[in-house]
Amino acid sequence: MSQQEQQPIIRFDRISKKYDDGTKVLNDVSFSIERGKFYTLLGPSGCGKTTILRLIAGFTEPSQGNVVFQGKVINGVPAHERKVNTVFQDYALFPHLNVFENVAFGLRVKKWKKSDIDAKVKEALRFVNLSGYENREISDMSGGQRQRVAIARAIVNEPEVLLLDEPLSALDLKLRTEMQYELRELQRRLGITFIFVTHDQEEALALSDEIFVLNQGVIQQSGTPVDIYDEPINRFVADFIGESNIVPGTMIEDGLVRFAGKTFECVDHGFLPNESVEIVIRPEDLEITTSELGNLQVKVDSQLFRGVHYEISCNDNAGNEWLVHSTRKATVGDNIGLRFDPEAIHVMRFNETEEDFDRRLEAYGGAEAGAAQ
């Protein structure tokens, strides 16, 4: 593998972005994007994810810091000179042009030969399963087909990076799910880097190799979908990714935590003795049992049937509310037990950043190694 292939294809070096009205949308953001992976920028509206996409595409410039592409700073490089293409939320297709001409548009601007354009457009349409649709009018295409036309128009230019700005948001649920599978398979076939913007947590978990979770212009946490879901850094990430039970607790010592009036074994380490913490247990990790056999004793407050599981809301004697996802039905008003394993307990420091988390683990690892010697 060459040195160019080994280095990150995109790197943000302490990027901040402030608009003319004084609004700061990104605050000292740094990250690296590797070649050939599917990345997702995830967060609520206004968190800065689309601004990151625009900075990569060249539609806007950073207020400070550098955008680095394949080892070279590209601040000031015009959008049409960057080896990236964007699929917009509304697809931005030309309604007066048919499918073929929409896909061919960029190649005609570059003055390619007709025979080369024909071959390249047909290849792109084959990649997105639209062979035979060359003469179809855009107005006659479904939402999913229009999205595939937009992707074909982007990939026909052979970009190093494909940027996708919430391209599934206008689709109905069934079609959206189908297109998630198609997008993931397309990225694998093309082998290029996808950077996908969404505020849909389930979509991010299903599609991504890596996720960047943003809030208020700061990357709260980055990692694989499993890392983000199972080991959230702070309350924002735990609350934003899926559903969570978050209750106050005290870390007695490494491997021992107290919450809901009881002490439990856990697998977390690196905290101070008797440090105040927050406890996360996912609803699907709580098993309904009898009061006698449960780690916690709770009273069932409400219950909803969600198709694949029951969503059960309970309360314990310490005033904590617990959400349970179970295939087992409960009865409102009953006293039941909730059982969980030590691995289901995730302990978080209050408002810890990803940098603080990494430093804590490094310090704990160093102390543990010193004790072993």
CSV table of C-alpha atoms in Angstrom, one decimal:
chain,number,residue,atom,x,y,z
A,1,MET,CA,0.0,0.0,0.0
A,2,SER,CA,1.4,3.4,-1.0
A,3,GLN,CA,2.0,6.2,1.5
A,4,GLN,CA,-0.9,8.2,0.0
A,5,GLU,CA,-3.3,5.3,0.5
A,6,GLN,CA,-2.1,4.9,4.1
A,7,GLN,CA,-2.7,8.5,5.1
A,8,PRO,CA,-6.2,9.9,5.9
A,9,ILE,CA,-8.0,11.0,2.8
A,10,ILE,CA,-9.5,14.0,4.7
A,11,ARG,CA,-8.3,15.6,7.9
A,12,PHE,CA,-9.8,18.5,9.8
A,13,ASP,CA,-7.1,20.4,11.8
A,14,ARG,CA,-8.6,22.5,14.5
A,15,ILE,CA,-11.4,23.9,12.3
A,16,SER,CA,-13.8,26.6,13.6
A,17,LYS,CA,-16.5,28.2,11.6
A,18,LYS,CA,-18.2,31.5,12.4
A,19,TYR,CA,-20.7,33.2,10.1
A,20,ASP,CA,-20.9,36.9,9.5
A,21,ASP,CA,-23.7,37.4,12.0
A,22,GLY,CA,-21.4,36.0,14.7
A,23,THR,CA,-23.0,32.6,14.9
A,24,LYS,CA,-20.3,29.9,15.7
A,25,VAL,CA,-21.3,26.6,14.2
A,26,LEU,CA,-18.0,24.6,14.6
A,27,ASN,CA,-15.6,25.0,17.6
A,28,ASP,CA,-12.0,23.7,17.2
A,29,VAL,CA,-13.0,20.5,15.4
A,30,SER,CA,-10.3,17.9,14.5
A,31,PHE,CA,-10.8,14.5,13.0
A,32,SER,CA,-9.5,12.1,10.3
A,33,ILE,CA,-11.3,10.3,7.6
A,34,GLU,CA,-9.8,7.1,6.2
A,35,ARG,CA,-10.1,5.9,2.6
A,36,GLY,CA,-12.9,3.5,1.6
A,37,LYS,CA,-15.1,3.7,4.7
A,38,PHE,CA,-18.7,4.7,5.3
A,39,TYR,CA,-18.7,7.6,7.8
A,40,THR,CA,-21.8,9.3,9.3
A,41,LEU,CA,-22.1,12.7,10.8
A,42,LEU,CA,-24.9,12.4,13.4
A,43,GLY,CA,-26.6,15.0,15.5
A,44,PRO,CA,-29.6,17.3,16.0
A,45,SER,CA,-30.4,20.2,13.7
A,46,GLY,CA,-27.9,23.1,14.0
A,47,CYS,CA,-25.1,20.9,15.5
A,48,GLY,CA,-22.7,21.6,12.6
A,49,LYS,CA,-22.8,18.4,10.6
A,50,THR,CA,-23.9,20.0,7.3
A,51,THR,CA,-21.3,22.7,7.7
A,52,ILE,CA,-18.6,20.0,7.9
A,53,LEU,CA,-19.9,18.6,4.6
A,54,ARG,CA,-19.9,22.1,3.0
A,55,LEU,CA,-16.3,22.7,4.2
A,56,ILE,CA,-15.2,19.4,2.6
A,57,ALA,CA,-17.1,20.2,-0.7
A,58,GLY,CA,-15.7,23.7,-0.9
A,59,PHE,CA,-19.0,25.5,-0.6
A,60,THR,CA,-17.7,27.5,2.4
A,61,GLU,CA,-14.4,28.2,4.0
A,62,PRO,CA,-13.2,27.8,7.6
A,63,SER,CA,-12.8,30.8,9.9
A,64,GLN,CA,-9.7,29.1,11.3
A,65,GLY,CA,-7.9,25.8,10.9
A,66,ASN,CA,-7.1,23.7,7.8
A,67,VAL,CA,-9.0,21.2,5.7
A,68,VAL,CA,-6.5,18.7,4.4
A,69,PHE,CA,-7.2,16.4,1.5
A,70,GLN,CA,-4.8,13.6,0.6
A,71,GLY,CA,-2.0,15.4,2.6
A,72,LYS,CA,-2.6,18.9,1.0
A,73,VAL,CA,-4.3,21.9,2.6
A,74,ILE,CA,-7.3,22.7,0.3
A,75,ASN,CA,-8.5,25.9,2.0
A,76,GLY,CA,-9.5,28.2,-0.9
A,77,VAL,CA,-9.5,25.5,-3.5
A,78,PRO,CA,-12.8,25.9,-5.6
A,79,ALA,CA,-15.5,23.3,-5.3
A,80,HIS,CA,-15.2,22.2,-8.9
A,81,GLU,CA,-11.5,21.4,-8.4
A,82,ARG,CA,-12.0,19.1,-5.4
A,83,LYS,CA,-12.3,15.3,-5.9
A,84,VAL,CA,-15.6,15.2,-4.1
A,85,ASN,CA,-19.2,15.1,-5.2
A,86,THR,CA,-22.3,15.8,-3.2
A,87,VAL,CA,-25.8,14.2,-3.2
A,88,PHE,CA,-28.2,16.8,-1.8
A,89,GLN,CA,-31.3,16.3,0.3
A,90,ASP,CA,-33.6,17.4,-2.6
A,91,TYR,CA,-31.3,15.6,-5.2
A,92,ALA,CA,-31.0,18.9,-7.2
A,93,LEU,CA,-31.9,17.0,-10.5
A,94,PHE,CA,-32.6,18.9,-13.7
A,95,PRO,CA,-36.4,18.4,-14.3
A,96,HIS,CA,-36.1,19.3,-18.1
A,97,LEU,CA,-33.4,16.6,-18.7
A,98,ASN,CA,-34.0,12.9,-18.8
A,99,VAL,CA,-32.1,10.4,-16.7
A,100,PHE,CA,-29.2,10.0,-19.2
A,101,GLU,CA,-28.7,13.7,-19.6
A,102,ASN,CA,-28.9,14.3,-15.8
A,103,VAL,CA,-26.1,11.8,-15.2
A,104,ALA,CA,-24.1,13.0,-18.3
A,105,PHE,CA,-24.3,16.7,-17.4
A,106,GLY,CA,-20.9,17.0,-15.6
A,107,LEU,CA,-19.1,15.1,-18.3
A,108,ARG,CA,-20.5,17.3,-21.0
A,109,VAL,CA,-19.3,20.4,-19.0
A,110,LYS,CA,-15.9,18.8,-19.0
A,111,LYS,CA,-16.2,18.3,-22.8
A,112,TRP,CA,-15.8,14.5,-22.9
A,113,LYS,CA,-16.2,12.6,-26.1
A,114,LYS,CA,-19.7,11.4,-26.9
A,115,SER,CA,-18.6,7.7,-27.0
A,116,ASP,CA,-16.8,8.1,-23.6
A,117,ILE,CA,-19.9,9.8,-22.1
A,118,ASP,CA,-22.2,7.0,-23.3
A,119,ALA,CA,-20.0,4.3,-21.8
A,120,LYS,CA,-19.5,6.2,-18.5
A,121,VAL,CA,-23.2,7.0,-18.0
A,122,LYS,CA,-24.3,3.5,-18.7
A,123,GLU,CA,-21.7,2.1,-16.3
A,124,ALA,CA,-22.9,4.5,-13.6
A,125,LEU,CA,-26.6,3.6,-14.1
A,126,ARG,CA,-25.7,-0.1,-14.0
A,127,PHE,CA,-24.0,0.5,-10.6
A,128,VAL,CA,-27.3,2.0,-9.2
A,129,ASN,CA,-29.5,-0.6,-10.8
A,130,LEU,CA,-31.1,1.8,-13.4
A,131,SER,CA,-30.0,0.2,-16.6
A,132,GLY,CA,-32.7,0.7,-19.2
A,133,TYR,CA,-33.9,4.0,-17.6
A,134,GLU,CA,-31.7,6.3,-19.8
A,135,ASN,CA,-34.7,7.9,-21.6
A,136,ARG,CA,-37.0,8.1,-18.6
A,137,GLU,CA,-38.2,11.6,-17.6
A,138,ILE,CA,-37.3,12.7,-14.0
A,139,SER,CA,-41.0,13.5,-13.3
A,140,ASP,CA,-41.8,9.9,-14.0
A,141,MET,CA,-39.3,8.5,-11.5
A,142,SER,CA,-40.2,7.5,-7.9
A,143,GLY,CA,-38.4,9.0,-4.9
A,144,GLY,CA,-36.0,6.1,-4.6
A,145,GLN,CA,-35.2,6.1,-8.3
A,146,ARG,CA,-34.5,9.9,-8.2
A,147,GLN,CA,-32.1,9.3,-5.4
A,148,ARG,CA,-30.3,6.7,-7.4
A,149,VAL,CA,-30.1,9.1,-10.4
A,150,ALA,CA,-28.5,11.7,-8.1
A,151,ILE,CA,-26.0,9.2,-6.9
A,152,ALA,CA,-25.2,8.1,-10.5
A,153,ARG,CA,-24.6,11.7,-11.5
A,154,ALA,CA,-22.2,12.0,-8.6
A,155,ILE,CA,-20.2,8.8,-9.1
A,156,VAL,CA,-19.9,9.2,-12.9
A,157,ASN,CA,-17.2,11.9,-12.1
A,158,GLU,CA,-15.2,9.3,-10.2
A,159,PRO,CA,-14.9,11.2,-6.9
A,160,GLU,CA,-12.5,10.1,-4.2
A,161,VAL,CA,-15.2,11.1,-1.6
A,162,LEU,CA,-19.0,11.1,-1.9
A,163,LEU,CA,-20.9,13.5,0.4
A,164,LEU,CA,-24.5,12.7,1.1
A,165,ASP,CA,-26.6,15.4,2.9
A,166,GLU,CA,-29.6,13.6,4.4
A,167,PRO,CA,-30.5,12.0,1.0
A,168,LEU,CA,-33.1,9.6,2.6
A,169,SER,CA,-35.1,12.1,4.6
A,170,ALA,CA,-37.8,12.7,2.0
A,171,LEU,CA,-38.6,8.9,1.6
A,172,ASP,CA,-41.3,6.9,3.3
A,173,LEU,CA,-40.2,4.5,6.0
A,174,LYS,CA,-40.3,1.3,3.8
A,175,LEU,CA,-38.4,2.9,0.9
A,176,ARG,CA,-36.0,4.5,3.3
A,177,THR,CA,-35.1,1.1,4.8
A,178,GLU,CA,-34.6,-0.4,1.3
A,179,MET,CA,-32.3,2.5,0.3
A,180,GLN,CA,-30.2,2.1,3.4
A,181,TYR,CA,-29.3,-1.4,2.2
A,182,GLU,CA,-28.7,-0.1,-1.4
A,183,LEU,CA,-26.4,2.7,-0.2
A,184,ARG,CA,-24.3,0.4,2.0
A,185,GLU,CA,-23.9,-2.1,-0.8
A,186,LEU,CA,-23.1,0.6,-3.3
A,187,GLN,CA,-20.4,2.0,-1.1
A,188,ARG,CA,-18.8,-1.5,-0.8
A,189,ARG,CA,-18.9,-2.0,-4.6
A,190,LEU,CA,-17.4,1.4,-5.4
A,191,GLY,CA,-14.8,1.2,-2.6
A,192,ILE,CA,-14.8,5.0,-2.1
A,193,THR,CA,-15.3,7.1,1.0
A,194,PHE,CA,-18.9,8.0,1.8
A,195,ILE,CA,-19.6,10.8,4.3
A,196,PHE,CA,-23.3,10.7,5.2
A,197,VAL,CA,-25.2,13.3,7.2
A,198,THR,CA,-28.3,12.4,9.2
A,199,HIS,CA,-30.2,13.1,12.4
A,200,ASP,CA,-31.6,9.6,12.4
A,201,GLN,CA,-29.8,7.4,15.0
A,202,GLU,CA,-31.0,4.1,13.7
A,203,GLU,CA,-29.9,5.0,10.2
A,204,ALA,CA,-26.5,5.9,11.4
A,205,LEU,CA,-26.1,2.7,13.4
A,206,ALA,CA,-27.2,0.6,10.4
A,207,LEU,CA,-25.1,2.2,7.7
A,208,SER,CA,-21.8,3.3,9.2
A,209,ASP,CA,-18.3,2.0,9.7
A,210,GLU,CA,-17.7,5.0,12.0
A,211,ILE,CA,-19.9,7.7,13.5
A,212,PHE,CA,-19.2,11.2,14.6
A,213,VAL,CA,-21.8,12.4,17.1
A,214,LEU,CA,-22.0,16.2,17.1
A,215,ASN,CA,-23.7,18.7,19.4
A,216,GLN,CA,-23.3,22.5,19.4
A,217,GLY,CA,-20.4,22.5,17.0
A,218,VAL,CA,-18.3,19.9,18.9
A,219,ILE,CA,-17.7,16.2,18.2
A,220,GLN,CA,-19.0,14.6,21.4
A,221,GLN,CA,-17.8,11.1,20.5
A,222,SER,CA,-16.5,9.1,17.5
A,223,GLY,CA,-16.2,5.4,17.0
A,224,THR,CA,-17.9,2.3,15.5
A,225,PRO,CA,-21.7,2.0,15.9
A,226,VAL,CA,-21.1,-0.7,18.6
A,227,ASP,CA,-18.7,1.6,20.5
A,228,ILE,CA,-21.1,4.5,20.4
A,229,TYR,CA,-24.1,2.5,21.5
A,230,ASP,CA,-22.5,0.3,24.1
A,231,GLU,CA,-20.0,2.8,25.5
A,232,PRO,CA,-21.4,6.4,25.3
A,233,ILE,CA,-19.1,9.1,26.6
A,234,ASN,CA,-21.7,11.3,28.3
A,235,ARG,CA,-25.4,11.9,28.8
A,236,PHE,CA,-25.9,13.6,25.5
A,237,VAL,CA,-24.6,10.6,23.5
A,238,ALA,CA,-26.3,8.1,25.7
A,239,ASP,CA,-29.6,9.9,25.3
A,240,PHE,CA,-29.3,10.7,21.6
A,241,ILE,CA,-28.2,7.2,20.5
A,242,GLY,CA,-31.2,4.9,21.1
A,243,GLU,CA,-33.2,4.9,24.3
A,244,SER,CA,-31.5,4.8,27.7
A,245,ASN,CA,-32.1,4.6,31.4
A,246,ILE,CA,-29.8,7.2,33.0
A,247,VAL,CA,-29.8,7.4,36.8
A,248,PRO,CA,-27.4,9.0,39.4
A,249,GLY,CA,-24.9,6.8,41.2
A,250,THR,CA,-21.7,6.6,43.1
A,251,MET,CA,-18.6,4.7,42.0
A,252,ILE,CA,-17.5,3.1,45.2
A,253,GLU,CA,-14.3,1.7,43.7
A,254,ASP,CA,-13.2,0.1,40.5
A,255,GLY,CA,-15.8,-2.6,39.6
A,256,LEU,CA,-18.3,-1.6,42.2
A,257,VAL,CA,-21.0,1.0,41.8
A,258,ARG,CA,-24.0,2.1,43.9
A,259,PHE,CA,-27.4,3.3,42.5
A,260,ALA,CA,-31.1,3.0,43.3
A,261,GLY,CA,-30.2,2.3,46.9
A,262,LYS,CA,-28.1,-0.8,46.1
A,263,THR,CA,-24.5,-1.8,45.3
A,264,PHE,CA,-23.7,-3.7,42.2
A,265,GLU,CA,-20.7,-5.2,40.5
A,266,CYS,CA,-19.8,-3.6,37.2
A,267,VAL,CA,-17.0,-3.7,34.6
A,268,ASP,CA,-16.0,0.0,34.6
A,269,HIS,CA,-12.6,1.2,36.0
A,270,GLY,CA,-10.6,4.4,36.3
A,271,PHE,CA,-12.8,6.5,38.5
A,272,LEU,CA,-12.1,8.1,41.8
A,273,PRO,CA,-13.3,6.4,45.0
A,274,ASN,CA,-16.8,7.4,45.9
A,275,GLU,CA,-17.1,9.6,42.8
A,276,SER,CA,-20.5,10.8,41.8
A,277,VAL,CA,-21.4,9.4,38.3
A,278,GLU,CA,-24.3,8.6,35.9
A,279,ILE,CA,-25.4,5.1,35.2
A,280,VAL,CA,-26.7,3.9,31.8
A,281,ILE,CA,-28.6,0.7,31.3
A,282,ARG,CA,-30.3,0.1,27.9
A,283,PRO,CA,-34.0,-0.9,28.0
A,284,GLU,CA,-33.3,-4.2,26.2
A,285,ASP,CA,-30.7,-5.2,28.8
A,286,LEU,CA,-33.3,-5.3,31.6
A,287,GLU,CA,-35.0,-8.7,32.0
A,288,ILE,CA,-38.4,-9.0,33.8
A,289,THR,CA,-38.5,-11.5,36.6
A,290,THR,CA,-40.1,-11.8,40.1
A,291,SER,CA,-39.4,-9.3,42.8
A,292,GLU,CA,-37.4,-11.8,44.7
A,293,LEU,CA,-35.1,-12.7,41.8
A,294,GLY,CA,-34.6,-9.1,40.5
A,295,ASN,CA,-31.6,-6.9,41.0
A,296,LEU,CA,-34.1,-4.1,41.3
A,297,GLN,CA,-37.7,-4.1,42.6
A,298,VAL,CA,-40.0,-1.8,40.6
A,299,LYS,CA,-43.7,-1.1,40.1
A,300,VAL,CA,-45.1,-1.2,36.5
A,301,ASP,CA,-46.5,2.3,35.6
A,302,SER,CA,-47.5,1.9,32.0
A,303,GLN,CA,-47.1,-0.5,29.0
A,304,LEU,CA,-47.3,-0.1,25.2
A,305,PHE,CA,-47.1,-2.7,22.5
A,306,ARG,CA,-44.5,-1.8,19.9
A,307,GLY,CA,-44.8,-4.8,17.6
A,308,VAL,CA,-41.5,-6.6,18.2
A,309,HIS,CA,-41.6,-5.9,22.0
A,310,TYR,CA,-43.5,-4.3,24.9
A,311,GLU,CA,-42.3,-0.9,26.1
A,312,ILE,CA,-42.8,-1.0,29.9
A,313,SER,CA,-42.3,2.0,32.2
A,314,CYS,CA,-41.5,1.3,35.8
A,315,ASN,CA,-40.5,3.1,39.0
A,316,ASP,CA,-38.3,2.1,41.9
A,317,ASN,CA,-38.5,3.2,45.5
A,318,ALA,CA,-35.5,5.6,45.0
A,319,GLY,CA,-37.6,7.7,42.6
A,320,ASN,CA,-35.9,6.4,39.4
A,321,GLU,CA,-38.0,5.7,36.3
A,322,TRP,CA,-37.0,2.6,34.3
A,323,LEU,CA,-37.8,1.8,30.7
A,324,VAL,CA,-37.9,-1.9,29.7
A,325,HIS,CA,-38.1,-3.4,26.2
A,326,SER,CA,-39.3,-7.0,26.6
A,327,THR,CA,-41.1,-9.7,24.6
A,328,ARG,CA,-42.7,-10.6,28.0
A,329,LYS,CA,-45.9,-8.8,28.9
A,330,ALA,CA,-46.3,-7.1,32.3
A,331,THR,CA,-49.4,-5.9,34.1
A,332,VAL,CA,-49.8,-2.3,35.1
A,333,GLY,CA,-49.7,-1.9,38.9
A,334,ASP,CA,-47.8,-5.1,39.5
A,335,ASN,CA,-44.5,-5.2,41.5
A,336,ILE,CA,-41.9,-7.0,39.5
A,337,GLY,CA,-38.1,-7.5,39.5
A,338,LEU,CA,-35.6,-6.3,36.9
A,339,ARG,CA,-32.5,-8.4,36.4
A,340,PHE,CA,-29.3,-7.4,34.6
A,341,ASP,CA,-25.7,-8.4,34.2
A,342,PRO,CA,-22.7,-6.4,35.4
A,343,GLU,CA,-21.8,-5.9,31.7
A,344,ALA,CA,-25.1,-4.1,31.1
A,345,ILE,CA,-24.1,-1.3,33.6
A,346,HIS,CA,-22.2,1.5,31.9
A,347,VAL,CA,-20.8,4.2,34.2
A,348,MET,CA,-20.2,7.8,32.9
A,349,ARG,CA,-18.6,10.8,34.4
A,350,PHE,CA,-20.6,14.0,34.3
A,351,ASN,CA,-20.1,16.0,31.0
A,352,GLU,CA,-17.0,14.1,30.1
A,353,THR,CA,-15.5,14.8,26.7
A,354,GLU,CA,-13.9,12.2,24.4
A,355,GLU,CA,-10.5,13.7,25.1
A,356,ASP,CA,-11.1,13.5,28.9
A,357,PHE,CA,-12.3,9.9,28.5
A,358,ASP,CA,-9.2,8.9,26.5
A,359,ARG,CA,-6.9,10.6,29.1
A,360,ARG,CA,-8.6,8.8,31.9
A,361,LEU,CA,-8.2,5.4,30.3
A,362,GLU,CA,-4.6,6.1,29.4
A,363,ALA,CA,-3.9,7.1,33.0
A,364,TYR,CA,-5.7,4.1,34.4
A,365,GLY,CA,-3.8,1.8,32.0
A,366,GLY,CA,-0.5,3.4,33.1
A,367,ALA,CA,-1.3,3.0,36.8
A,368,GLU,CA,-2.4,-0.6,36.3
A,369,ALA,CA,0.8,-1.4,34.5
A,370,GLY,CA,2.8,0.2,37.3
A,371,ALA,CA,1.0,-1.8,39.9
A,372,ALA,CA,1.7,-5.0,38.0
A,373,GLN,CA,5.4,-4.2,38.1
